[in-house]
Short mmCIF file of N, CA and C in Angstrom, two decimals:
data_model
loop_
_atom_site.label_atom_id
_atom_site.label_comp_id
_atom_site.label_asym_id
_atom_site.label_seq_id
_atom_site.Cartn_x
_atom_site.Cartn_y
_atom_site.Cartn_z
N UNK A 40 0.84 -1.17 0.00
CA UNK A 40 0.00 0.00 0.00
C UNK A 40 0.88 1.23 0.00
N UNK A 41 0.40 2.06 -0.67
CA UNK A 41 1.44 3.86 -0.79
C UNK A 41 0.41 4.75 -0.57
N UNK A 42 0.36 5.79 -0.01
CA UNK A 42 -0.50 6.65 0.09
C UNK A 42 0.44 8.21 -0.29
N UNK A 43 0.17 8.57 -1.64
CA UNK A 43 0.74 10.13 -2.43
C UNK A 43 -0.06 11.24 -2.49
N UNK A 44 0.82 11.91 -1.40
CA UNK A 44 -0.10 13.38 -1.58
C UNK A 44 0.53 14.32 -2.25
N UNK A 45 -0.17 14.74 -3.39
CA UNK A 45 0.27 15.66 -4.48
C UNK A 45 0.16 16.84 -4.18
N UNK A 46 0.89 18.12 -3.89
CA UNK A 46 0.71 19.41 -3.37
C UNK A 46 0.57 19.74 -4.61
N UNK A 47 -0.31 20.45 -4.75
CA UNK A 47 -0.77 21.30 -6.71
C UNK A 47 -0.56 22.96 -6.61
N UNK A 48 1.03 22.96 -5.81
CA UNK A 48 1.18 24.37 -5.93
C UNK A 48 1.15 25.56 -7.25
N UNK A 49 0.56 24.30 -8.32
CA UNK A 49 0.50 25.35 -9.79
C UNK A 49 -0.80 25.64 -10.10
N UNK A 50 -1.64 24.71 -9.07
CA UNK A 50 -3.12 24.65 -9.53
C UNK A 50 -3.58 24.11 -10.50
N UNK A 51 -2.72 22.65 -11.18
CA UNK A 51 -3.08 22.29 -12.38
C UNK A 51 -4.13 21.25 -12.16
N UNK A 52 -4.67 21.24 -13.16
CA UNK A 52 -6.60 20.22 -13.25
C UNK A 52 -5.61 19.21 -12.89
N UNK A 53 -6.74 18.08 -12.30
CA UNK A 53 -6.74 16.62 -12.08
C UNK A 53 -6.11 16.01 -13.33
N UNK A 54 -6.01 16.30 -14.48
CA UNK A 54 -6.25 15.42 -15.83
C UNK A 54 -4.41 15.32 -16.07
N UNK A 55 -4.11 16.73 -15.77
CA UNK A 55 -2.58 16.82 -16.42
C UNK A 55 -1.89 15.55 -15.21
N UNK A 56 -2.28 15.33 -14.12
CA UNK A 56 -1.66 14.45 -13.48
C UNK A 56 -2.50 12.75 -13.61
N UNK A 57 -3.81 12.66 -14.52
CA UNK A 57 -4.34 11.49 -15.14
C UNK A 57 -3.02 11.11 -16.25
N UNK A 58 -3.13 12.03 -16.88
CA UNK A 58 -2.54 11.47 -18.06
C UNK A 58 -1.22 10.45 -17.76
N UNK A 59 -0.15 10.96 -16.76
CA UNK A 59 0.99 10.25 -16.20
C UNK A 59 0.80 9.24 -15.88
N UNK A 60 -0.34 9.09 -14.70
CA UNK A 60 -0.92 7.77 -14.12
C UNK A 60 -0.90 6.65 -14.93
N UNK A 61 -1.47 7.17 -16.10
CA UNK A 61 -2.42 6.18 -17.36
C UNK A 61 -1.69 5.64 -18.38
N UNK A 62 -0.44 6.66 -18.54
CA UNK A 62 1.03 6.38 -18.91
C UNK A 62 1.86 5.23 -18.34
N UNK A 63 1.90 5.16 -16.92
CA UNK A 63 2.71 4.08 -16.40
C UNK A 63 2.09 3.21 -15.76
N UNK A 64 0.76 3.30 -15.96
CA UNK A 64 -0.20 1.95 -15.53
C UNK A 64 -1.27 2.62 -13.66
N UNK A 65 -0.53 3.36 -13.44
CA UNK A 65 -0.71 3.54 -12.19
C UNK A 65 -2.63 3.96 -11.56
N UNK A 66 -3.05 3.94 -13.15
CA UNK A 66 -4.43 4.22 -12.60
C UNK A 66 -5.07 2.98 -12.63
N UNK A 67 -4.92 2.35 -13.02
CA UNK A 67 -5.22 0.56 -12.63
C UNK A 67 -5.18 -0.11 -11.67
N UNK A 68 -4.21 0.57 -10.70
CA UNK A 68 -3.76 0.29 -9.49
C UNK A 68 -4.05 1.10 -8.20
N UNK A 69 -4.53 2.52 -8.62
CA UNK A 69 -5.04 3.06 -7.42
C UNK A 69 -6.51 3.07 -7.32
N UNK A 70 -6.91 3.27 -6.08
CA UNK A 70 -8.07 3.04 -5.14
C UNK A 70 -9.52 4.28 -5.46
N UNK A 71 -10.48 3.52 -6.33
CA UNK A 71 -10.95 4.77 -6.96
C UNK A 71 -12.56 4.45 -5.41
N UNK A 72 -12.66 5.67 -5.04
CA UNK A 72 -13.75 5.81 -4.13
C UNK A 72 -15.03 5.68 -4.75
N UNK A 73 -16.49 5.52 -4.12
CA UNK A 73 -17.21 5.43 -4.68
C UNK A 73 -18.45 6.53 -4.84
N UNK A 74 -17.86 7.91 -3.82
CA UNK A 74 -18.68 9.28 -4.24
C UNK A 74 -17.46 9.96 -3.52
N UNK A 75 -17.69 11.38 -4.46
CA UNK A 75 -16.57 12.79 -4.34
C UNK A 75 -16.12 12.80 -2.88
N UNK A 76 -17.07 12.68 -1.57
CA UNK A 76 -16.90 12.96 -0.29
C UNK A 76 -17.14 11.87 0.39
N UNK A 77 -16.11 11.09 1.02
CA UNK A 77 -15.79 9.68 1.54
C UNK A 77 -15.42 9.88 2.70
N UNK A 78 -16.46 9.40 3.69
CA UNK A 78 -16.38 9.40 4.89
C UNK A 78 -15.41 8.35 5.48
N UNK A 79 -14.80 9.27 6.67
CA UNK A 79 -14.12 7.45 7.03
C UNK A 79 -14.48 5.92 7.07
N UNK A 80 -15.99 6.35 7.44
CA UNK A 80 -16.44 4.61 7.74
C UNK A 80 -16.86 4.33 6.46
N UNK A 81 -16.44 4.50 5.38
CA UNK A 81 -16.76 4.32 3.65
C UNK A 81 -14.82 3.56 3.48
N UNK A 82 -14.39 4.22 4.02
CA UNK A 82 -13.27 3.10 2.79
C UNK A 82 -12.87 2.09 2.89
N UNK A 83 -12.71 1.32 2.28
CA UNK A 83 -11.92 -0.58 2.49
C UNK A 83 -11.13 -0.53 3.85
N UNK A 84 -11.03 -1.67 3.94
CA UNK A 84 -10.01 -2.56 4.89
C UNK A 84 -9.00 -2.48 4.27
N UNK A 85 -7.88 -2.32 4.75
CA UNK A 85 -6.66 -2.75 4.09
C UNK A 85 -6.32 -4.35 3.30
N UNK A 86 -7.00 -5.11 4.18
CA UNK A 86 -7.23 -6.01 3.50
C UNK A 86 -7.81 -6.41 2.33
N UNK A 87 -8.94 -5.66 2.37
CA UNK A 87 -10.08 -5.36 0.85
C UNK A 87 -9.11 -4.34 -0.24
N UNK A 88 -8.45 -3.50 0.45
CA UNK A 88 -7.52 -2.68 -0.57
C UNK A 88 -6.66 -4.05 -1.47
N UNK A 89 -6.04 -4.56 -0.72
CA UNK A 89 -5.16 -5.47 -1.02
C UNK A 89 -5.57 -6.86 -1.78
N UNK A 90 -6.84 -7.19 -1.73
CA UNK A 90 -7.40 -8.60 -1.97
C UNK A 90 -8.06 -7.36 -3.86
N UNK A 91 -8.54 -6.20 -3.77
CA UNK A 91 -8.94 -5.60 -4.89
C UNK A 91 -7.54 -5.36 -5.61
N UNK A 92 -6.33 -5.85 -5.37
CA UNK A 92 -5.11 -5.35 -6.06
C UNK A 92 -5.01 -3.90 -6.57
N UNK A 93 -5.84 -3.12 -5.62
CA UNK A 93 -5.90 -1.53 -5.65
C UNK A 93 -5.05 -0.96 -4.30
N UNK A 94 -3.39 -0.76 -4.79
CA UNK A 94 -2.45 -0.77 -3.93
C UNK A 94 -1.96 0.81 -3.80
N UNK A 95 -2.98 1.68 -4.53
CA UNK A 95 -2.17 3.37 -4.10
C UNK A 95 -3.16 4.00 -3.93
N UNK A 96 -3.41 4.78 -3.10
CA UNK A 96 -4.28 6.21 -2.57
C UNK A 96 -4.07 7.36 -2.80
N UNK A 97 -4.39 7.76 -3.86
CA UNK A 97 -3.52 9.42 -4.29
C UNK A 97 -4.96 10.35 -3.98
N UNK A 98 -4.14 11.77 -3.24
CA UNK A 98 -4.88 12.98 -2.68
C UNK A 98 -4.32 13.86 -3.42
N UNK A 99 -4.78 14.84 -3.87
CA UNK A 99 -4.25 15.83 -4.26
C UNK A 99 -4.72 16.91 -3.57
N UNK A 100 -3.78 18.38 -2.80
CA UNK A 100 -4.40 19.21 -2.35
C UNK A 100 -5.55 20.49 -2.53
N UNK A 101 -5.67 20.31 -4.07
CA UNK A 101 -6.73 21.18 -4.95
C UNK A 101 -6.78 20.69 -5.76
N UNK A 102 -8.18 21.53 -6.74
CA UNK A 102 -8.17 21.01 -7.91
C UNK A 102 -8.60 19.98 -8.07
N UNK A 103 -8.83 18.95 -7.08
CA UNK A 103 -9.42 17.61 -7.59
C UNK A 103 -10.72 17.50 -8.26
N UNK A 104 -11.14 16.94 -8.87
CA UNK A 104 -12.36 16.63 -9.41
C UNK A 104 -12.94 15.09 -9.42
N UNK A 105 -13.47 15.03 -8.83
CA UNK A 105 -13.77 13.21 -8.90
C UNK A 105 -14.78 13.08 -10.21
N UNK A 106 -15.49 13.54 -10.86
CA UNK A 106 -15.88 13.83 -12.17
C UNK A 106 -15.05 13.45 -13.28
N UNK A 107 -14.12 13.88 -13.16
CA UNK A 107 -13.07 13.48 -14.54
C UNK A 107 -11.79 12.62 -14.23
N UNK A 108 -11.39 12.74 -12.71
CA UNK A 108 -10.17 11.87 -12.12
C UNK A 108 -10.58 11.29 -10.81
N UNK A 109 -11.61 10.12 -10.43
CA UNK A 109 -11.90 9.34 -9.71
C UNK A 109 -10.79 8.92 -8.90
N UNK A 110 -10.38 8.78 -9.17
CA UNK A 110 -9.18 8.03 -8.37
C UNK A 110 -7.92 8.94 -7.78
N UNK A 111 -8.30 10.10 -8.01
CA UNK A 111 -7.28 11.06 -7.64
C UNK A 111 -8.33 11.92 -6.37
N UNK A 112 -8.17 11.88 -5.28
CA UNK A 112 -8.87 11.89 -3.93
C UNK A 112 -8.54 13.47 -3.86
N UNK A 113 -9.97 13.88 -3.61
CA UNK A 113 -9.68 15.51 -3.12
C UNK A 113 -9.13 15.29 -1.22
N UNK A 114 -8.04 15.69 -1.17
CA UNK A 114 -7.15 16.05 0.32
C UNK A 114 -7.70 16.75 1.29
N UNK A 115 -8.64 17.50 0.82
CA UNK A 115 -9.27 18.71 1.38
C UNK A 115 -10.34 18.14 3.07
N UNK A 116 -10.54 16.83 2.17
CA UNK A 116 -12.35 16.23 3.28
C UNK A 116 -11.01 15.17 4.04
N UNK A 117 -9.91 15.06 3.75
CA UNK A 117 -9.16 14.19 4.92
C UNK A 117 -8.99 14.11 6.22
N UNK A 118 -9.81 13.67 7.21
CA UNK A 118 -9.37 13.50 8.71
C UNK A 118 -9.36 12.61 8.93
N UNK A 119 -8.70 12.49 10.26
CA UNK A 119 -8.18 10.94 11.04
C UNK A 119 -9.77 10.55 11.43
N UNK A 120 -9.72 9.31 11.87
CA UNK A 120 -10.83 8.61 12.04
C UNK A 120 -10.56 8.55 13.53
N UNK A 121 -12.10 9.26 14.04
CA UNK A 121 -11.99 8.96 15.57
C UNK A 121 -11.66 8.64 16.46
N UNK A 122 -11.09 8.35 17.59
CA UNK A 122 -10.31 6.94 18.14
C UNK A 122 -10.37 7.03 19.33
N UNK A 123 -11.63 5.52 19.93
CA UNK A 123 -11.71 5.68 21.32
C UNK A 123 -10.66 5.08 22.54
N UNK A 124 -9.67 6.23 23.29
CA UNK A 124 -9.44 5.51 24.39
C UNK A 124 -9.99 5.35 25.29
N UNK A 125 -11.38 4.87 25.46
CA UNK A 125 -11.36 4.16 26.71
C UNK A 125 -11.11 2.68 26.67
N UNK A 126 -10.49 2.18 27.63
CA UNK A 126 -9.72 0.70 28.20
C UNK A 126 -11.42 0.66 29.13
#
């Protein structure tokens, strides 16, 4: 599993960084969500990542569009997932 966060300090569309992906295979292989805003309790198991041979998680910090680049994760809706300590 890899998880790539793309800083888009140029502001370029989702697509100019599709095209690379699609070039070296890499969109075949990353983890396409199944609506724009993915709550934590929405994504796979690591295990389910791994058993779907969908082995990369790419965020980008703007600019994303899940419309035209699914698989390229808007960064923006990212938080940690809850976590209870009580013992």
């Amino acid at each position: 599993m890899l998880t790539l966060l793309i800083v888009n300090i140029n502001n370029l569309p989702p697509t100019s960084f599709a095209s690379v992906f699609s070039e070296v295979g890499l969109d075949l292989m990353s983890y396409n969500p199944k609506t724009a805003i993915t709550t934590v309790f929405d994504w796979p198991t690591l295990g389910e990542m791994i058993d779907s041979g969908k082995r990369l998680v790419t965020f980008l910090d703007n600019q994303a569009d899940f419309t035209s680049v699914p698989y390229i994760v808007d960064g923006t809706h990212v938080s940690p997932r809850p976590v209870n300590f009580d013992f």
